[in-house]
Every structure is written in structure tokens, then in C-alpha cells.
PDB file of C-alpha atoms and ligand atoms in Angstrom:
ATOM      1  CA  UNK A 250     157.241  52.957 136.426  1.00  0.00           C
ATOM      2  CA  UNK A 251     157.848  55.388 133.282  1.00  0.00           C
ATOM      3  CA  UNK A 252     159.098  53.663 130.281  1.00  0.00           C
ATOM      4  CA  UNK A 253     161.947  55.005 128.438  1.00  0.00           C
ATOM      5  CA  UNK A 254     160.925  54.380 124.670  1.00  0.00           C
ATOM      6  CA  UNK A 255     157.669  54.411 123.353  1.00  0.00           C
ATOM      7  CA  UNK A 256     156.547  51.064 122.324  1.00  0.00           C
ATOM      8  CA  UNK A 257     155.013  50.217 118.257  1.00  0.00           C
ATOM      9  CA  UNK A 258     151.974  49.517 118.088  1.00  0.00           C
ATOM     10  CA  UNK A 259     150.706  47.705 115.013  1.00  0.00           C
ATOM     11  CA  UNK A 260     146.661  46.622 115.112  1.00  0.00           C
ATOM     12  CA  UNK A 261     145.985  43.608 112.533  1.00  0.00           C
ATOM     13  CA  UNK A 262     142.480  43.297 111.488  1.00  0.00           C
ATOM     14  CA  UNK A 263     141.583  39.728 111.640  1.00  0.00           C
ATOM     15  CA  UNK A 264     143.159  37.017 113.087  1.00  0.00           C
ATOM     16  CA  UNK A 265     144.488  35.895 109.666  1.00  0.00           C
ATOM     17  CA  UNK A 266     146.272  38.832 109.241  1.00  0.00           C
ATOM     18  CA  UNK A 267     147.622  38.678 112.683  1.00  0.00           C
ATOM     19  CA  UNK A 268     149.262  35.572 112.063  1.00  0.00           C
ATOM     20  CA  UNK A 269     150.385  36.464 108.970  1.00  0.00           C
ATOM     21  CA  UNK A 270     152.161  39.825 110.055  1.00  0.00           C
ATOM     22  CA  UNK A 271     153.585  38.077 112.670  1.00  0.00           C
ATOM     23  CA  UNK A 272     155.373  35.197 110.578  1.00  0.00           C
ATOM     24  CA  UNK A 273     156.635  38.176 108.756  1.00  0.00           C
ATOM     25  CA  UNK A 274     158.213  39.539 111.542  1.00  0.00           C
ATOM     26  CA  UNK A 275     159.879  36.201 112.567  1.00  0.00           C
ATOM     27  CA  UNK A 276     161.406  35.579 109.573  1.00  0.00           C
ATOM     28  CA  UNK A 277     162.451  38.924 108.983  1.00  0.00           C
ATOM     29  CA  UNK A 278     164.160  39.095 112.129  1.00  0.00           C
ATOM     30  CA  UNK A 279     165.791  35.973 111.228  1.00  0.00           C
ATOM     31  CA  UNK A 280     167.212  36.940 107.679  1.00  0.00           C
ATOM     32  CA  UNK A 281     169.011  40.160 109.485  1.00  0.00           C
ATOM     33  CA  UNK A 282     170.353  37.733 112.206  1.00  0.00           C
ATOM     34  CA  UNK A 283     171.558  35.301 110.203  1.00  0.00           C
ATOM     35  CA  UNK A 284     173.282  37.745 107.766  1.00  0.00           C
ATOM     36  CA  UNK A 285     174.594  39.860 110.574  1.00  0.00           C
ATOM     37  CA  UNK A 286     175.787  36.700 113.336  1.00  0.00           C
ATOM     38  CA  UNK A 287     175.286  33.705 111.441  1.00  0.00           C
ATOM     39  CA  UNK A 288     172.630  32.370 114.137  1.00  0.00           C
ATOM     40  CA  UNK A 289     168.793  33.686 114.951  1.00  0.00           C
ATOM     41  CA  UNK A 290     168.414  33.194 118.246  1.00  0.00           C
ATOM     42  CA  UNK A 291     164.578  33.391 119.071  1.00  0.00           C
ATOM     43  CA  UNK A 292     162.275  32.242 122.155  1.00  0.00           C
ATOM     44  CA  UNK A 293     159.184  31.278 121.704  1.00  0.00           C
ATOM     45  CA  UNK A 294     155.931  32.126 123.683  1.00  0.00           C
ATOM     46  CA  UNK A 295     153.255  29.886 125.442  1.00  0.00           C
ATOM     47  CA  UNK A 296     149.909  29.420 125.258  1.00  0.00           C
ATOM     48  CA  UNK A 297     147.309  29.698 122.447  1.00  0.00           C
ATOM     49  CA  UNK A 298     148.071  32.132 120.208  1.00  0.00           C
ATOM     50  CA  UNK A 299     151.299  31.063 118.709  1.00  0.00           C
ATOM     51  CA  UNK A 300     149.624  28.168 116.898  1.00  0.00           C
ATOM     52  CA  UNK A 301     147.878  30.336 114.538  1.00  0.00           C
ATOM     53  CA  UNK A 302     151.519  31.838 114.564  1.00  0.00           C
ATOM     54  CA  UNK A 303     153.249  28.941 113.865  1.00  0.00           C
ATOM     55  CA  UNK A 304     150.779  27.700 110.782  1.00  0.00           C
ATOM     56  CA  UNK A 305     151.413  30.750 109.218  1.00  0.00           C
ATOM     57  CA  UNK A 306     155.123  30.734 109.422  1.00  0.00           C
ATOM     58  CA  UNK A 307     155.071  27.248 107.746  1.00  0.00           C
ATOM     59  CA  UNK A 308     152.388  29.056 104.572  1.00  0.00           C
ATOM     60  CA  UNK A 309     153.497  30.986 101.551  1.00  0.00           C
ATOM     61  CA  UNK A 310     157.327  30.255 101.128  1.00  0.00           C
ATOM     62  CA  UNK A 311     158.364  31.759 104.152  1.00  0.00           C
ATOM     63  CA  UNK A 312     160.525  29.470 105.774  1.00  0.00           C
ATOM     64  CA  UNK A 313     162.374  29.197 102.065  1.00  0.00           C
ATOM     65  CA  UNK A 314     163.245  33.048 103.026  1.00  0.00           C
ATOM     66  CA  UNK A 315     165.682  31.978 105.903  1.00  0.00           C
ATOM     67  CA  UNK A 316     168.231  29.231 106.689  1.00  0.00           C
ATOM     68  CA  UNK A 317     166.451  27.579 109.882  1.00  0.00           C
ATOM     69  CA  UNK A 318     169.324  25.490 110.138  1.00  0.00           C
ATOM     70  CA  UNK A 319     170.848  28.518 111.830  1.00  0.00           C
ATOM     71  CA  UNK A 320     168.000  29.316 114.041  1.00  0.00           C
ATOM     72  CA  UNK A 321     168.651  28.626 117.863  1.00  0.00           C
ATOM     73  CA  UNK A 322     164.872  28.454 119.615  1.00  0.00           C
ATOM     74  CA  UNK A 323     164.533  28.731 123.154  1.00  0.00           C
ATOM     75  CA  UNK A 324     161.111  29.046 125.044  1.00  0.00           C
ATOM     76  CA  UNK A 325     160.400  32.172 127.198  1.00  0.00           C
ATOM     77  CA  UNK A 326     158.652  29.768 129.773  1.00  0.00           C
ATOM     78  CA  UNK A 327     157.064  26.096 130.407  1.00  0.00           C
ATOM     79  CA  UNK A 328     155.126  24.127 132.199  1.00  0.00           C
ATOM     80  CA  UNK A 329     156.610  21.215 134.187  1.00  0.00           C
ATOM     81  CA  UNK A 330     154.680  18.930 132.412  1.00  0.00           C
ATOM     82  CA  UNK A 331     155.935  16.023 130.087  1.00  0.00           C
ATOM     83  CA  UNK A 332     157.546  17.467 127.045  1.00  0.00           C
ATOM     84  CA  UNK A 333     154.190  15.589 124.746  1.00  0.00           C
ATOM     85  CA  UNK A 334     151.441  16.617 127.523  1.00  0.00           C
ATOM     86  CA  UNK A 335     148.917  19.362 125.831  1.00  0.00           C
ATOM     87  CA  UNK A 336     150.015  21.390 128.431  1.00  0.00           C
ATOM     88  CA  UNK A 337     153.344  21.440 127.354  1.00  0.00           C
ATOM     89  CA  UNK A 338     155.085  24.523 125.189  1.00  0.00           C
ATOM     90  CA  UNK A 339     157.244  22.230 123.543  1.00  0.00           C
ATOM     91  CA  UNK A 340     154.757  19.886 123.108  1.00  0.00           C
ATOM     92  CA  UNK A 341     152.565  22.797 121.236  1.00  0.00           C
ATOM     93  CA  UNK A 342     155.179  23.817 119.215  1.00  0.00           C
ATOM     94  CA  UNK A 343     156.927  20.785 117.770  1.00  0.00           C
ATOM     95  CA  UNK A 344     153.296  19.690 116.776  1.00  0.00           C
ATOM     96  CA  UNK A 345     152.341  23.265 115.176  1.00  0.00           C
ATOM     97  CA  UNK A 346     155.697  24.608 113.914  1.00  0.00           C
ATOM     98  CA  UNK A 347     158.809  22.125 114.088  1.00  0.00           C
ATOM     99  CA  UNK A 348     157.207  19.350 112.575  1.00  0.00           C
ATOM    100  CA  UNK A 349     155.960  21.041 109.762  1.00  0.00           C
ATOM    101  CA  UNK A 350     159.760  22.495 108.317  1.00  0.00           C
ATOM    102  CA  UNK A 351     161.874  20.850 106.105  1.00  0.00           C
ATOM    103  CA  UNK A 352     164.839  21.575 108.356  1.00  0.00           C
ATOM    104  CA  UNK A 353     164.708  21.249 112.033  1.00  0.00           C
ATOM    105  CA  UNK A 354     166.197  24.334 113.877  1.00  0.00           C
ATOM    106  CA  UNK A 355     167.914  23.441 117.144  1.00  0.00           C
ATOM    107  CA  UNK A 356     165.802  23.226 120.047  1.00  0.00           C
ATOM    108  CA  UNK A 357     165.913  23.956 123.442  1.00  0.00           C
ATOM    109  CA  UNK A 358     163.865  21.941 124.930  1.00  0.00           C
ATOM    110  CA  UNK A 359     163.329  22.840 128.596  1.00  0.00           C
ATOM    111  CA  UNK A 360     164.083  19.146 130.404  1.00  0.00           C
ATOM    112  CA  UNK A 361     160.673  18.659 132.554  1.00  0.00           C
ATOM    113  CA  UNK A 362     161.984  15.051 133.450  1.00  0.00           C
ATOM    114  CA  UNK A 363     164.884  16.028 135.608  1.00  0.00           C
ATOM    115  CA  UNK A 364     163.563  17.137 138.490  1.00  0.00           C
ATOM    116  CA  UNK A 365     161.627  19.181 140.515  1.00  0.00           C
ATOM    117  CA  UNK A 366     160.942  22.820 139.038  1.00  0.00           C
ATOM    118  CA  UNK A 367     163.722  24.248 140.898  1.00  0.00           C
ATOM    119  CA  UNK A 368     166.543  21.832 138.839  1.00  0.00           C
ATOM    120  CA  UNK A 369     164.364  22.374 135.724  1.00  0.00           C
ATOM    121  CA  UNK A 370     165.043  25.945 135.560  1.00  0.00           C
ATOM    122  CA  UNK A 371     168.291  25.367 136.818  1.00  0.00           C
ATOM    123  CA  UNK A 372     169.256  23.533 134.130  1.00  0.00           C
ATOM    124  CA  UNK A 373     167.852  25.796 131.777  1.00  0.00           C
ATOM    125  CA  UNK A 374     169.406  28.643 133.438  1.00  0.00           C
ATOM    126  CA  UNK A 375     173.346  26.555 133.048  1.00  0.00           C
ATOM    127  CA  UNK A 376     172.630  25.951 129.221  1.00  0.00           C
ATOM    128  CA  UNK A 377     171.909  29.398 128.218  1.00  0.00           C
ATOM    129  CA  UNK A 378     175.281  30.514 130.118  1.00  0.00           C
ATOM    130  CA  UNK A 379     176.947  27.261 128.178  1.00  0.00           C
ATOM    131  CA  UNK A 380     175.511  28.193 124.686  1.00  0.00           C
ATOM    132  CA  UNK A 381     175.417  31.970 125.098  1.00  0.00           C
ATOM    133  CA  UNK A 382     179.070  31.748 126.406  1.00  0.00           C
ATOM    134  CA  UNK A 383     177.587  34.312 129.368  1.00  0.00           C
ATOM    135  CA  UNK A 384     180.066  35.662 131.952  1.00  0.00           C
ATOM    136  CA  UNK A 385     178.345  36.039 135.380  1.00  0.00           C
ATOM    137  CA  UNK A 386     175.154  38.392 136.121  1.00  0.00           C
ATOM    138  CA  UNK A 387     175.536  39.092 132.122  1.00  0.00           C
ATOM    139  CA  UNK A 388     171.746  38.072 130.615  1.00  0.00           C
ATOM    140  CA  UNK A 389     171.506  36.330 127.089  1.00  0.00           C
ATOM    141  CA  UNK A 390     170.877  38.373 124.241  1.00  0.00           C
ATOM    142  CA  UNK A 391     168.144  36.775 122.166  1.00  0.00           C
ATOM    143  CA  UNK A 392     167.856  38.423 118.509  1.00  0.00           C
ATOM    144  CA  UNK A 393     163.779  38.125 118.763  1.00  0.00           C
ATOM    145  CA  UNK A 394     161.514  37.094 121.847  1.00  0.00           C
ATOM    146  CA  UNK A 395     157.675  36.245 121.111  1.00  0.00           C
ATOM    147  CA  UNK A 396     155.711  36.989 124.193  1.00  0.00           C
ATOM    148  CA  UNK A 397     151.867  36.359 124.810  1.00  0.00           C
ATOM    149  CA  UNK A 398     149.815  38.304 127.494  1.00  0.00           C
ATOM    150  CA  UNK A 399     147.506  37.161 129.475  1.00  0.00           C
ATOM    151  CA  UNK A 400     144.049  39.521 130.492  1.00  0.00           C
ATOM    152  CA  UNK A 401     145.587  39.895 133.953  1.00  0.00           C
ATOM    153  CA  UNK A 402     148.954  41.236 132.469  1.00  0.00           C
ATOM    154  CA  UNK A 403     150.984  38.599 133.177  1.00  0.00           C
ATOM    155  CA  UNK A 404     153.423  37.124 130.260  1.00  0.00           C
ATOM    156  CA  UNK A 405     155.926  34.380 130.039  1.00  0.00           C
ATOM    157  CA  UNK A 406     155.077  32.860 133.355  1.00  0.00           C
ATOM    158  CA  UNK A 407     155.399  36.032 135.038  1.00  0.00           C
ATOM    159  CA  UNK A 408     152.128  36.856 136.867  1.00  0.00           C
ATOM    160  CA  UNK A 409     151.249  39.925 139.038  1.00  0.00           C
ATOM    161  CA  UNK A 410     152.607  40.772 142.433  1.00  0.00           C
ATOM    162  CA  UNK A 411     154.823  37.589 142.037  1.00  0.00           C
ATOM    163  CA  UNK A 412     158.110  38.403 143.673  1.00  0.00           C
ATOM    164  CA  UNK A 413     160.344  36.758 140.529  1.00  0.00           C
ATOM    165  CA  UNK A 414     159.516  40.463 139.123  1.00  0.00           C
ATOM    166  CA  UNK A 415     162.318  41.945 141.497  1.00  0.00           C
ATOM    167  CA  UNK A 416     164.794  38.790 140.167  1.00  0.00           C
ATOM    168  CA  UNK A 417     168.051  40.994 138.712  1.00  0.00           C
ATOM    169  CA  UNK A 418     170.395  38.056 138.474  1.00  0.00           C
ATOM    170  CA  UNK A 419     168.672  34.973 137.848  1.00  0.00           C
ATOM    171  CA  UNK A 420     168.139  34.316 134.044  1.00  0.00           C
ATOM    172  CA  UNK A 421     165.467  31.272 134.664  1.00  0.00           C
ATOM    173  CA  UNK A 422     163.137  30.751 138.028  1.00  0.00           C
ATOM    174  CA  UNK A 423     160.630  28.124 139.140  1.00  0.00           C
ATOM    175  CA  UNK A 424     157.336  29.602 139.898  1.00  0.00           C
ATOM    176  CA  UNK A 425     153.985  28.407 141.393  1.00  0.00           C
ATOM    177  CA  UNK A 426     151.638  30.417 139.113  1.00  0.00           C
ATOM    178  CA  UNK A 427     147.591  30.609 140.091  1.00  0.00           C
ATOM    179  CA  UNK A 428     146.859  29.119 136.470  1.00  0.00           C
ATOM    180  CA  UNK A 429     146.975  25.488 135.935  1.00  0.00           C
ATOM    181  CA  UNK A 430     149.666  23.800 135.683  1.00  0.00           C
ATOM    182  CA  UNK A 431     151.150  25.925 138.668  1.00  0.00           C
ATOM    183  CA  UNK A 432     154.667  24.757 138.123  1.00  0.00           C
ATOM    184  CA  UNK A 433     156.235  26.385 135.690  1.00  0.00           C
ATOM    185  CA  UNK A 434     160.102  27.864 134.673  1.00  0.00           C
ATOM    186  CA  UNK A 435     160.522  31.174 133.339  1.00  0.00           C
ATOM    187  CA  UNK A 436     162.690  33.667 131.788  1.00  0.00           C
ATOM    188  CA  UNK A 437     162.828  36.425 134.154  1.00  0.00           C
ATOM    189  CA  UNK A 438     162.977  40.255 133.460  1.00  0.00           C
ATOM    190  CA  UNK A 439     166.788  40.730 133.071  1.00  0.00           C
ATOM    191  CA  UNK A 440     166.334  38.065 130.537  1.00  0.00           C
ATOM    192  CA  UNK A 441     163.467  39.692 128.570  1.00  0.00           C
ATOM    193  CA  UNK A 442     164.714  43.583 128.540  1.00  0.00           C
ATOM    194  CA  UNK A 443     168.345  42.280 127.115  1.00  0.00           C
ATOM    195  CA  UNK A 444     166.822  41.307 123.924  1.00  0.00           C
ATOM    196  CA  UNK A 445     167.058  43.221 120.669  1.00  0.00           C
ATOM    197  CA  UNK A 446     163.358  42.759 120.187  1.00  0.00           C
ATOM    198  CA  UNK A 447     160.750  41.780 122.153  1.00  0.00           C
ATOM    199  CA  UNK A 448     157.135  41.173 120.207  1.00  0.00           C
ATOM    200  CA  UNK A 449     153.728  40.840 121.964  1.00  0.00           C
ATOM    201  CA  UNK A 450     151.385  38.712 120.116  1.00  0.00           C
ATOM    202  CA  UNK A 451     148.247  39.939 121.885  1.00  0.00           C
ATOM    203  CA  UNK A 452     145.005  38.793 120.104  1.00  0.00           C
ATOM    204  CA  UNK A 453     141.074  38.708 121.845  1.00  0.00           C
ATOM    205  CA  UNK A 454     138.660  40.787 123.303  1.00  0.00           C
ATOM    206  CA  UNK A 455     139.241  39.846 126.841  1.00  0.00           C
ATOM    207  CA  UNK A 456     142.578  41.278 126.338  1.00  0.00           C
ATOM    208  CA  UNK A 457     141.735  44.498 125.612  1.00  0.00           C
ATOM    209  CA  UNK A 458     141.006  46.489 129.083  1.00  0.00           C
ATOM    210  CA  UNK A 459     144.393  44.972 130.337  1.00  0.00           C
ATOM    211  CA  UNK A 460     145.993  46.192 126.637  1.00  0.00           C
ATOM    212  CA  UNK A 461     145.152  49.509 127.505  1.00  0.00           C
ATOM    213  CA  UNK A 462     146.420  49.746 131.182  1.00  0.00           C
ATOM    214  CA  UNK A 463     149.673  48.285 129.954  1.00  0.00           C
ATOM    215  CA  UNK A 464     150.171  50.633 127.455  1.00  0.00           C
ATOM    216  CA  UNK A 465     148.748  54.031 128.643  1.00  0.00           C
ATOM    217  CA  UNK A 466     151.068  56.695 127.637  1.00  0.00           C
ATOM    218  CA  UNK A 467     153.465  57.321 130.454  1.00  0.00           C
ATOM    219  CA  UNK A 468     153.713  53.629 131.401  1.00  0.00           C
ATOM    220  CA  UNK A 469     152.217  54.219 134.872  1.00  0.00           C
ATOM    221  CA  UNK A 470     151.161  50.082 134.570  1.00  0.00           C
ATOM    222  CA  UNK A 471     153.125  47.837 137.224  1.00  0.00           C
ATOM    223  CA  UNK A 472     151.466  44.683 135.175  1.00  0.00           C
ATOM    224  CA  UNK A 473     154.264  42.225 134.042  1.00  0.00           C
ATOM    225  CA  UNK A 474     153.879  42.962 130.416  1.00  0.00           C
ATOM    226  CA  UNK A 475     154.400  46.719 131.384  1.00  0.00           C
ATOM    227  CA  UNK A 476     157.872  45.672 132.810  1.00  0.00           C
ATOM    228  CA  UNK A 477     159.193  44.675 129.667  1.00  0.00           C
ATOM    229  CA  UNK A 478     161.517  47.424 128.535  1.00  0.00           C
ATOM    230  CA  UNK A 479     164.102  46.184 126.651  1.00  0.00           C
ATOM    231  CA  UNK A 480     167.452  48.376 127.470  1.00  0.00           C
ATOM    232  CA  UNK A 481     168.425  48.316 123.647  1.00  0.00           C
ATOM    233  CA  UNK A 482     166.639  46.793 122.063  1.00  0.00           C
ATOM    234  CA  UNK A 483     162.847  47.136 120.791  1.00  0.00           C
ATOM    235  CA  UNK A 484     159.158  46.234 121.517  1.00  0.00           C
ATOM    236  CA  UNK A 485     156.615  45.921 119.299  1.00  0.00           C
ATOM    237  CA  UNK A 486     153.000  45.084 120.318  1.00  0.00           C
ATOM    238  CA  UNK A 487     150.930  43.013 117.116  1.00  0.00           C
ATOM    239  CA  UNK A 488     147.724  43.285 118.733  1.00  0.00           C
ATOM    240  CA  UNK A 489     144.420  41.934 116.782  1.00  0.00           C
ATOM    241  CA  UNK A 490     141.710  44.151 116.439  1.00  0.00           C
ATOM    242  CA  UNK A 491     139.148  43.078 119.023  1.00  0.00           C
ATOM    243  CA  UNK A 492     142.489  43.295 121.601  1.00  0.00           C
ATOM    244  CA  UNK A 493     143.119  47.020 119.955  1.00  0.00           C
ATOM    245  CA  UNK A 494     139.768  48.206 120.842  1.00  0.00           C
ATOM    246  CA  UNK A 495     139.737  50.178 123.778  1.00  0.00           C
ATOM    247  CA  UNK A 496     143.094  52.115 122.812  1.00  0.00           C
ATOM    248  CA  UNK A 497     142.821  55.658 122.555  1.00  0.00           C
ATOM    249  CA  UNK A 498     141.421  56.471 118.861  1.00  0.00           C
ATOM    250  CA  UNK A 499     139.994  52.880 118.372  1.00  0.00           C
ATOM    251  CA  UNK A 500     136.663  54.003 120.355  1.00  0.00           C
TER     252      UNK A 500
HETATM  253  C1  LIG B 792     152.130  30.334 128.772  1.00  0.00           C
HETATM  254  C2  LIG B 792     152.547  31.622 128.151  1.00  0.00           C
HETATM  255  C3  LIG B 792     151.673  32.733 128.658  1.00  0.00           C
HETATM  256  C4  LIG B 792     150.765  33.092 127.504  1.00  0.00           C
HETATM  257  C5  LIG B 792     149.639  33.991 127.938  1.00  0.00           C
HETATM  258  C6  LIG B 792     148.659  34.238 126.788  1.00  0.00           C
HETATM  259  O1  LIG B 792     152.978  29.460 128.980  1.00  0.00           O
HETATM  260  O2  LIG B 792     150.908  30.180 128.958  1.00  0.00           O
HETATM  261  O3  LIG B 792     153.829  31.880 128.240  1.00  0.00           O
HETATM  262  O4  LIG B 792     152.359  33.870 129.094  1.00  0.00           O
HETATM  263  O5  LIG B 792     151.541  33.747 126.499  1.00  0.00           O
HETATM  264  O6  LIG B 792     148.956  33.337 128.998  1.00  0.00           O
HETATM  265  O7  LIG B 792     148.135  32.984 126.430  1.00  0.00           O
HETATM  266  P1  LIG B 792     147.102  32.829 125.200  1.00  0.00           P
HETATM  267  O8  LIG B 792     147.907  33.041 123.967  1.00  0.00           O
HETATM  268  O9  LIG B 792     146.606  31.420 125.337  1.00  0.00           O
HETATM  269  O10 LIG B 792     146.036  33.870 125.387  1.00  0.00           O
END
């Protein structure tokens, strides 16, 4: 699959700096949102990385630089876990980011309490149509969605070969993914490529064979991070150093 726009690339040395770049390209994101709509409208990604993420967008002023009583956060995916289990996405970002700003945005939680993982996601799935005022088949425009990778390509809770790649009209499916916890809800594709930017926040050596696949010129990779191509919008990759090392010229 060819991809029609080059993605950025932009290689932080250090994990510090990372983070820091990163937070930077939250909140400026969020300044030309909220000037331009009003609202910022960002999902957030899963796993590990974001915490560093998070602490940094809560140093150095930055959260003075934006009114995050506009922001609207979604997450890009979750495990059905209780909303306070480590596990949990929520769970990892109300303790590393929510807790720690003066305002509190509004947050969609994903409800993990409801029901099996089919309701969960679709009940997600009913309150972005409700709250992006979506007519049908039309996906939700998010101004800025954080995505991690994992080494086997997957991101959100989109893993290889997994047939809720092909999904063109559902905005939010259940999966069974081979990581634990299995159950999980995710954005799918459609959802992804609508946004006006998508950012990879790829960080580790163990990432960095899969980095390369994914972004070999031509964009022969079938991985799930290779299918994110937003139709208007933007992707940038903020990949560490150790993650950077196996692109061509890093050698
Ligand atoms: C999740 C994430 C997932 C994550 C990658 C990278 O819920 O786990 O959505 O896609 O971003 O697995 O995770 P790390 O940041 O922990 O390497």
C-alpha cells in the first residue's frame, strides 16, 4: 500500500527531549484549535510512553499556554478493565496528566462497566456521533490524535492481520488482541485517517526494526501503523533516538 504524503519525521535525542517536544506539540495544536473552533479535540494514546508525555505537559508553564477548559479528550483505545485498574488508559492518564491541571478538560471516559466489549465500544461509538454531531458513515474529526506503536506495528489496539483493519464504517470495535488484557475497544482506521493530525510517539530500541519497515520510502509496510494515512490531514512521527536508529542515514 503506497502512501500518498510523505510522513515528518522528527528524531529527539533523549527521552527528556522526547517528552518535551511532544508536550509542545500538544499544546500547540491546542492554541490553533481553540483560536480557530473554540474546542481542541484530542485522543489520547495507550500504553507507556505517554506518561513521560503527560509529566511534561504539566512542566514549564505549558498548560498556562492554552484554555484546557476547551479541550475535549477522547482515548484512541482501552482496555476493558476497571476505569482505576493499572491496566486501564484512563486509569494511566487521570493519574499522570488530569490530576495534575488546574482545570479539568472534559473527558471521555470509555465506560468499561457497561457491558461486554461489544456494548463498550458501542457506546463509545453513539457518543462520538452525539458530541461530534456525525451524520451516518461520516468519521469524527479529531484536531490532534497521539498514537503509540508497538514493535510488531500494531497501534491503538489495532494489531496485525486483525480483520478490524478492513472496518470502513465502524468508528469504534471490540477486539480480542494477543496482548494482555485481550479485550479491548478501539478507534478504527476511518477514525484515525479523518484527523487533522495524527502524531506517533515512538520511543525504544525494540522499536526500531519495526520503525523502519513502517516507514520505508514507498510505504510498501501493511503493519497497522503503516495504515495510518490521514486523508487531510497530517502525520508526524516523534521518534526517540534509540527508536530512530536503523533509519536510513542514522547507521
Ligand atoms: C495501548 C496502546 C498501544 C500502545 C503501544 C505502545 O493501549 O497499549 O494504545 O497501541 O500505544 O502498544 O505501547 P508503549 O508506549 O507501552 O510502548
Amino acid at each position: 500500500m503506497s502512501r500518498p504524503n510523505a510522513p515528518r519525521i522528527e528524531i529527539a535525542v533523549g527521552l527528556d527531549v522526547f517528552a518535551d517536544v511532544a508536550a509542545d506539540h500538544v499544546f500547540a495544536a491546542a492554541v490553533e484549535a481553540v483560536r480557530a473552533r473554540g474546542t481542541f479535540r484530542l485522543a489520547l494514546a495507550g500504553g507507556s510512553t505517554p506518561r513521560r508525555v503527560h509529566a511534561a505537559m504539566l512542566t514549564d508553564g505549558r498548560s498556562r499556554s492554552s484554555d484546557i477548559g476547551a479541550w475535549d479528550v477522547w482515548f484512541g483505545d482501552e482496555r476493558c478493565v476497571a476505569h482505576d485498574d493499572d491496566e486501564s488508559n484512563f486509569g494511566m492518564a487521570e493519574d499522570s496528566l488530569f490530576t495534575g491541571l488546574d482545570t479539568r478538560p472534559r473527558v471521555h471516559r470509555v465506560l468499561t462497566e457497561i457491558g461486554p466489549p461489544s456494548v463498550i465500544a458501542a457506546a463509545y461509538e453513539a457518543e462520538l456521533v452525539r458530541e461530534f454531531g456525525l451524520r451516518a458513515g461520516a468519521p469524527p474529526v479529531f484536531d490532534l490524535v497521539l498514537l503509540g506503536m508497538g514493535a510488531d506495528g500494531h497501534t491503538a489496539s489495532l494489531f496485525p492481520d486483525d480483520p478490524a483493519l478492513e472496518e470502513t464504517q465502524r468508528l469504534v470495535l471490540a477486539v480480542k488482541v494477543p496482548r494482555s488484557p485481550p479485550d479491548r475497544v478501539t478507534f478504527t482506521l476511518p477514525v484515525l485517517c479523518a484527523a487533522r493530525r495524527v502524531l506517533f510517539l515512538v520511543a525504544g530500541a525494540d522499536k526500531a526494526a519495526t520503525l523502519r519497515d513502517v516507514l520505508a520510502p514507498g510505504g510498501a509496510s501493511s503493519l497497522p501503523a503503516a495504515r495510518v494515512c490521514p486523508t487531510s490531514g497530517d502525520v508526524v512521527w516523534l521518534v526517540d533516538d534509540s527508536a530512530a536508529r536503523l533509519l536510513p542515514g542514522r547507521g
